[in-house]
mmCIF file of C-alpha atoms in Angstrom:
data_model
loop_
_atom_site.group_PDB
_atom_site.id
_atom_site.type_symbol
_atom_site.label_atom_id
_atom_site.label_comp_id
_atom_site.label_asym_id
_atom_site.label_seq_id
_atom_site.Cartn_x
_atom_site.Cartn_y
_atom_site.Cartn_z
ATOM 1 C CA UNK A 131 120.615 84.059 87.862
ATOM 2 C CA UNK A 132 117.606 84.110 90.160
ATOM 3 C CA UNK A 133 116.079 86.966 88.184
ATOM 4 C CA UNK A 134 116.546 85.035 84.942
ATOM 5 C CA UNK A 135 114.913 81.950 86.445
ATOM 6 C CA UNK A 136 112.036 84.073 87.736
ATOM 7 C CA UNK A 137 111.563 85.600 84.285
ATOM 8 C CA UNK A 138 111.558 82.175 82.620
ATOM 9 C CA UNK A 139 108.989 80.793 85.032
ATOM 10 C CA UNK A 140 106.943 83.947 84.508
ATOM 11 C CA UNK A 141 106.992 83.408 80.747
ATOM 12 C CA UNK A 142 106.117 79.750 81.288
ATOM 13 C CA UNK A 143 103.241 80.802 83.522
ATOM 14 C CA UNK A 144 102.030 83.230 80.846
ATOM 15 C CA UNK A 145 102.066 80.575 78.114
ATOM 16 C CA UNK A 146 100.359 77.909 80.222
ATOM 17 C CA UNK A 147 97.844 80.421 81.571
ATOM 18 C CA UNK A 148 96.940 81.446 78.016
ATOM 19 C CA UNK A 149 96.281 77.801 77.218
ATOM 20 C CA UNK A 150 94.237 77.616 80.429
ATOM 21 C CA UNK A 151 92.109 80.572 79.378
ATOM 22 C CA UNK A 152 91.576 79.195 75.869
ATOM 23 C CA UNK A 153 90.988 75.550 76.808
ATOM 24 C CA UNK A 154 87.197 75.952 77.220
ATOM 25 C CA UNK A 155 86.811 77.217 73.621
ATOM 26 C CA UNK A 156 85.371 73.872 72.366
ATOM 27 C CA UNK A 157 82.791 74.021 75.154
ATOM 28 C CA UNK A 158 81.737 77.538 74.186
ATOM 29 C CA UNK A 159 81.662 76.637 70.524
ATOM 30 C CA UNK A 160 79.211 73.887 71.468
ATOM 31 C CA UNK A 161 77.144 76.355 73.508
ATOM 32 C CA UNK A 162 76.981 78.768 70.557
ATOM 33 C CA UNK A 163 76.180 75.979 68.109
ATOM 34 C CA UNK A 164 73.381 74.588 70.296
ATOM 35 C CA UNK A 165 72.296 78.055 71.478
ATOM 36 C CA UNK A 166 72.139 76.785 75.046
ATOM 37 C CA UNK A 167 74.472 76.493 78.033
ATOM 38 C CA UNK A 168 72.788 73.148 78.825
ATOM 39 C CA UNK A 169 74.116 71.931 82.195
ATOM 40 C CA UNK A 170 77.432 73.778 82.040
ATOM 41 C CA UNK A 171 78.182 75.963 85.041
ATOM 42 C CA UNK A 172 79.150 79.619 84.700
ATOM 43 C CA UNK A 173 80.547 79.809 88.235
ATOM 44 C CA UNK A 174 84.182 78.897 87.363
ATOM 45 C CA UNK A 175 84.316 81.543 84.618
ATOM 46 C CA UNK A 176 82.980 84.302 86.846
ATOM 47 C CA UNK A 177 85.424 83.378 89.598
ATOM 48 C CA UNK A 178 88.272 83.243 87.084
ATOM 49 C CA UNK A 179 87.284 86.680 85.771
ATOM 50 C CA UNK A 180 87.435 88.151 89.271
ATOM 51 C CA UNK A 181 90.775 86.507 89.974
ATOM 52 C CA UNK A 182 92.183 87.827 86.679
ATOM 53 C CA UNK A 183 91.026 91.371 87.413
ATOM 54 C CA UNK A 184 92.476 91.375 90.925
ATOM 55 C CA UNK A 185 95.736 89.716 89.824
ATOM 56 C CA UNK A 186 96.156 92.151 86.926
ATOM 57 C CA UNK A 187 95.583 95.014 89.365
ATOM 58 C CA UNK A 188 98.093 93.589 91.843
ATOM 59 C CA UNK A 189 100.752 93.236 89.136
ATOM 60 C CA UNK A 190 100.622 96.898 88.093
ATOM 61 C CA UNK A 191 103.849 98.801 88.924
ATOM 62 C CA UNK A 192 102.163 101.331 91.229
ATOM 63 C CA UNK A 193 100.672 98.488 93.294
ATOM 64 C CA UNK A 194 103.350 95.798 93.229
ATOM 65 C CA UNK A 195 106.693 96.546 91.516
ATOM 66 C CA UNK A 196 108.460 93.900 89.419
ATOM 67 C CA UNK A 197 105.351 91.845 88.736
ATOM 68 C CA UNK A 198 104.457 93.017 85.246
ATOM 69 C CA UNK A 199 104.232 89.411 83.973
ATOM 70 C CA UNK A 200 101.449 88.820 86.492
ATOM 71 C CA UNK A 201 99.581 91.816 85.142
ATOM 72 C CA UNK A 202 99.973 91.100 81.421
ATOM 73 C CA UNK A 203 98.586 87.565 81.306
ATOM 74 C CA UNK A 204 95.796 88.310 83.763
ATOM 75 C CA UNK A 205 94.787 91.340 81.718
ATOM 76 C CA UNK A 206 94.468 89.093 78.664
ATOM 77 C CA UNK A 207 92.665 86.514 80.770
ATOM 78 C CA UNK A 208 90.163 89.085 82.002
ATOM 79 C CA UNK A 209 89.215 89.922 78.408
ATOM 80 C CA UNK A 210 88.812 86.248 77.480
ATOM 81 C CA UNK A 211 86.782 85.419 80.590
ATOM 82 C CA UNK A 212 84.538 88.423 79.968
ATOM 83 C CA UNK A 213 83.711 86.984 76.551
ATOM 84 C CA UNK A 214 82.855 83.650 78.169
ATOM 85 C CA UNK A 215 80.562 85.277 80.723
ATOM 86 C CA UNK A 216 78.782 87.251 77.991
ATOM 87 C CA UNK A 217 78.225 84.001 76.065
ATOM 88 C CA UNK A 218 76.725 82.465 79.197
ATOM 89 C CA UNK A 219 74.382 85.443 79.510
ATOM 90 C CA UNK A 220 73.307 85.322 75.865
ATOM 91 C CA UNK A 221 72.789 81.560 75.633
ATOM 92 C CA UNK A 222 71.599 80.778 79.168
ATOM 93 C CA UNK A 223 69.362 77.705 79.069
ATOM 94 C CA UNK A 224 66.655 79.406 81.144
ATOM 95 C CA UNK A 225 65.805 82.667 82.877
ATOM 96 C CA UNK A 226 67.008 81.432 86.263
ATOM 97 C CA UNK A 227 70.431 80.536 84.863
ATOM 98 C CA UNK A 228 70.695 83.936 83.150
ATOM 99 C CA UNK A 229 69.828 85.807 86.342
ATOM 100 C CA UNK A 230 72.290 83.721 88.345
ATOM 101 C CA UNK A 231 75.080 84.459 85.867
ATOM 102 C CA UNK A 232 74.161 88.151 85.783
ATOM 103 C CA UNK A 233 74.196 88.265 89.575
ATOM 104 C CA UNK A 234 77.634 86.670 89.739
ATOM 105 C CA UNK A 235 78.988 89.016 87.057
ATOM 106 C CA UNK A 236 77.608 92.018 88.936
ATOM 107 C CA UNK A 237 79.233 90.810 92.150
ATOM 108 C CA UNK A 238 82.552 90.385 90.317
ATOM 109 C CA UNK A 239 82.391 93.954 89.005
ATOM 110 C CA UNK A 240 81.430 95.306 92.429
ATOM 111 C CA UNK A 241 84.225 93.534 94.315
ATOM 112 C CA UNK A 242 86.889 94.609 91.836
ATOM 113 C CA UNK A 243 85.655 98.205 91.798
ATOM 114 C CA UNK A 244 85.726 98.428 95.599
ATOM 115 C CA UNK A 245 89.229 96.943 95.846
ATOM 116 C CA UNK A 246 90.594 99.191 93.089
ATOM 117 C CA UNK A 247 89.039 102.394 94.421
ATOM 118 C CA UNK A 248 89.980 101.797 98.054
ATOM 119 C CA UNK A 249 93.552 100.823 97.205
ATOM 120 C CA UNK A 250 93.972 103.848 94.923
ATOM 121 C CA UNK A 251 92.197 106.561 96.890
ATOM 122 C CA UNK A 252 92.672 105.537 100.516
ATOM 123 C CA UNK A 253 95.925 103.586 100.620
ATOM 124 C CA UNK A 254 99.518 104.117 99.548
ATOM 125 C CA UNK A 255 102.749 102.113 99.357
ATOM 126 C CA UNK A 256 102.840 98.866 101.369
ATOM 127 C CA UNK A 257 99.230 99.271 102.536
ATOM 128 C CA UNK A 258 98.025 99.394 98.922
ATOM 129 C CA UNK A 259 100.010 96.260 98.088
ATOM 130 C CA UNK A 260 98.689 94.544 101.213
ATOM 131 C CA UNK A 261 95.025 95.114 100.337
ATOM 132 C CA UNK A 262 95.454 94.151 96.686
ATOM 133 C CA UNK A 263 97.490 91.093 97.641
ATOM 134 C CA UNK A 264 94.982 89.888 100.231
ATOM 135 C CA UNK A 265 92.101 90.307 97.789
ATOM 136 C CA UNK A 266 94.010 88.434 95.084
ATOM 137 C CA UNK A 267 94.835 85.595 97.471
ATOM 138 C CA UNK A 268 91.293 85.156 98.808
ATOM 139 C CA UNK A 269 89.661 85.085 95.393
ATOM 140 C CA UNK A 270 92.404 82.947 93.891
ATOM 141 C CA UNK A 271 91.436 80.293 96.433
ATOM 142 C CA UNK A 272 87.784 80.732 95.419
ATOM 143 C CA UNK A 273 88.679 80.388 91.743
ATOM 144 C CA UNK A 274 90.573 77.148 92.185
ATOM 145 C CA UNK A 275 87.798 75.752 94.382
ATOM 146 C CA UNK A 276 85.043 76.567 91.873
ATOM 147 C CA UNK A 277 85.563 73.378 89.767
ATOM 148 C CA UNK A 278 84.014 71.484 92.683
ATOM 149 C CA UNK A 279 80.658 72.379 91.111
ATOM 150 C CA UNK A 280 81.706 70.398 88.044
ATOM 151 C CA UNK A 281 82.609 67.393 90.164
ATOM 152 C CA UNK A 282 79.080 67.513 91.575
ATOM 153 C CA UNK A 283 77.718 67.526 88.019
ATOM 154 C CA UNK A 284 79.770 64.418 87.166
ATOM 155 C CA UNK A 285 78.318 62.591 90.150
ATOM 156 C CA UNK A 286 74.798 63.837 89.410
ATOM 157 C CA UNK A 287 74.789 62.917 85.708
ATOM 158 C CA UNK A 288 77.024 59.846 86.018
ATOM 159 C CA UNK A 289 78.950 61.221 83.075
ATOM 160 C CA UNK A 290 82.294 62.937 82.531
ATOM 161 C CA UNK A 291 80.819 64.976 79.675
ATOM 162 C CA UNK A 292 80.998 68.126 81.783
ATOM 163 C CA UNK A 293 84.475 67.390 83.134
ATOM 164 C CA UNK A 294 86.915 69.973 81.688
ATOM 165 C CA UNK A 295 89.980 67.743 81.706
ATOM 166 C CA UNK A 296 92.247 70.134 79.796
ATOM 167 C CA UNK A 297 91.180 72.966 82.096
ATOM 168 C CA UNK A 298 92.074 70.885 85.162
ATOM 169 C CA UNK A 299 95.466 69.924 83.756
ATOM 170 C CA UNK A 300 96.239 73.521 82.805
ATOM 171 C CA UNK A 301 95.279 74.724 86.297
ATOM 172 C CA UNK A 302 97.795 72.346 87.854
ATOM 173 C CA UNK A 303 100.642 73.292 85.493
ATOM 174 C CA UNK A 304 99.871 77.001 85.687
ATOM 175 C CA UNK A 305 99.741 76.914 89.468
ATOM 176 C CA UNK A 306 103.098 75.192 89.665
ATOM 177 C CA UNK A 307 104.786 77.759 87.394
ATOM 178 C CA UNK A 308 103.430 80.772 89.271
ATOM 179 C CA UNK A 309 104.170 79.197 92.636
ATOM 180 C CA UNK A 310 107.856 78.927 91.700
ATOM 181 C CA UNK A 311 107.746 82.443 90.202
ATOM 182 C CA UNK A 312 106.493 83.778 93.520
ATOM 183 C CA UNK A 313 109.166 81.935 95.484
ATOM 184 C CA UNK A 314 111.952 83.247 93.270
ATOM 185 C CA UNK A 315 110.592 86.788 93.453
ATOM 186 C CA UNK A 316 110.171 86.596 97.233
ATOM 187 C CA UNK A 317 106.581 87.730 96.770
ATOM 188 C CA UNK A 318 104.468 86.344 99.591
ATOM 189 C CA UNK A 319 101.125 87.101 97.952
ATOM 190 C CA UNK A 320 101.966 85.490 94.616
ATOM 191 C CA UNK A 321 103.386 82.470 96.435
ATOM 192 C CA UNK A 322 100.488 82.058 98.868
ATOM 193 C CA UNK A 323 97.800 82.708 96.278
ATOM 194 C CA UNK A 324 99.330 80.048 94.079
ATOM 195 C CA UNK A 325 99.571 77.551 96.929
ATOM 196 C CA UNK A 326 95.833 77.243 96.360
ATOM 197 C CA UNK A 327 96.199 75.442 93.025
ATOM 198 C CA UNK A 328 98.827 73.218 94.622
ATOM 199 C CA UNK A 329 96.485 72.499 97.508
ATOM 200 C CA UNK A 330 93.287 72.706 95.582
ATOM 201 C CA UNK A 331 95.271 71.255 92.961
ATOM 202 C CA UNK A 332 94.191 68.195 94.476
ATOM 203 C CA UNK A 333 90.850 69.216 92.996
ATOM 204 C CA UNK A 334 91.974 68.733 89.375
ATOM 205 C CA UNK A 335 93.706 65.497 90.363
ATOM 206 C CA UNK A 336 90.564 64.285 92.109
ATOM 207 C CA UNK A 337 88.630 65.305 89.012
ATOM 208 C CA UNK A 338 90.930 63.197 86.886
ATOM 209 C CA UNK A 339 90.423 60.207 89.178
ATOM 210 C CA UNK A 340 86.664 60.764 88.998
ATOM 211 C CA UNK A 341 86.862 60.887 85.217
ATOM 212 C CA UNK A 342 88.807 57.652 84.967
ATOM 213 C CA UNK A 343 86.613 55.981 87.544
ATOM 214 C CA UNK A 344 83.459 57.121 85.753
ATOM 215 C CA UNK A 345 84.650 55.578 82.519
ATOM 216 C CA UNK A 346 84.689 52.204 84.241
ATOM 217 C CA UNK A 347 81.572 52.710 86.366
ATOM 218 C CA UNK A 348 79.486 54.278 83.573
ATOM 219 C CA UNK A 349 80.897 52.756 80.377
ATOM 220 C CA UNK A 350 78.158 54.044 78.059
ATOM 221 C CA UNK A 351 79.232 56.077 75.039
ATOM 222 C CA UNK A 352 78.224 59.467 76.476
ATOM 223 C CA UNK A 353 80.223 58.998 79.677
ATOM 224 C CA UNK A 354 83.423 58.643 77.723
ATOM 225 C CA UNK A 355 83.359 62.200 76.442
ATOM 226 C CA UNK A 356 85.547 64.619 78.311
ATOM 227 C CA UNK A 357 84.705 68.182 77.449
ATOM 228 C CA UNK A 358 87.523 70.692 77.503
#
């Protein structure tokens, strides 16, 4: 029964995570249409890409048995996030923004490469799982903290235009599903790494409060737009 429940929460996590990965599509359609990233930040997408790569690696059978559902959705997510990062590089609003995005993307590739090579060539069994799990946990926390940059933009512009409401909601729901999945599977790393959305998850909830508050504090037409 526990295995069935774990599988169901894993499927739920996959579905919600797919929605999470696709929720910024309207934002990127706007970027492509306007041929500029404007004031949108590429930090959350780079951090999400790194988290997806490390989580997909951790879920592989030779690293962490019985976590294939972790690997499948994060593999898909890595592809989607790569597309987003490429769009940021192509349509960066200025040279500084392009170089910053390129630097972050390079760091993402470097970190993942180091973790993958060390865990494959130097470690075996529990030690391999330990390294991959620690890396996944650390950068999962970074990923769920990255929307703080968007909160700063809301305060700076006095507008919720750059507040990805659907992204925040999906983060909360996705985190809850994977947290329960980790508990049922007795997987410490999945559980701990997904405590971050439940803790940071206060970040999306704070974002929502900021959005609602901004609508009352800055009731002009532009401030009422919530970009997904």
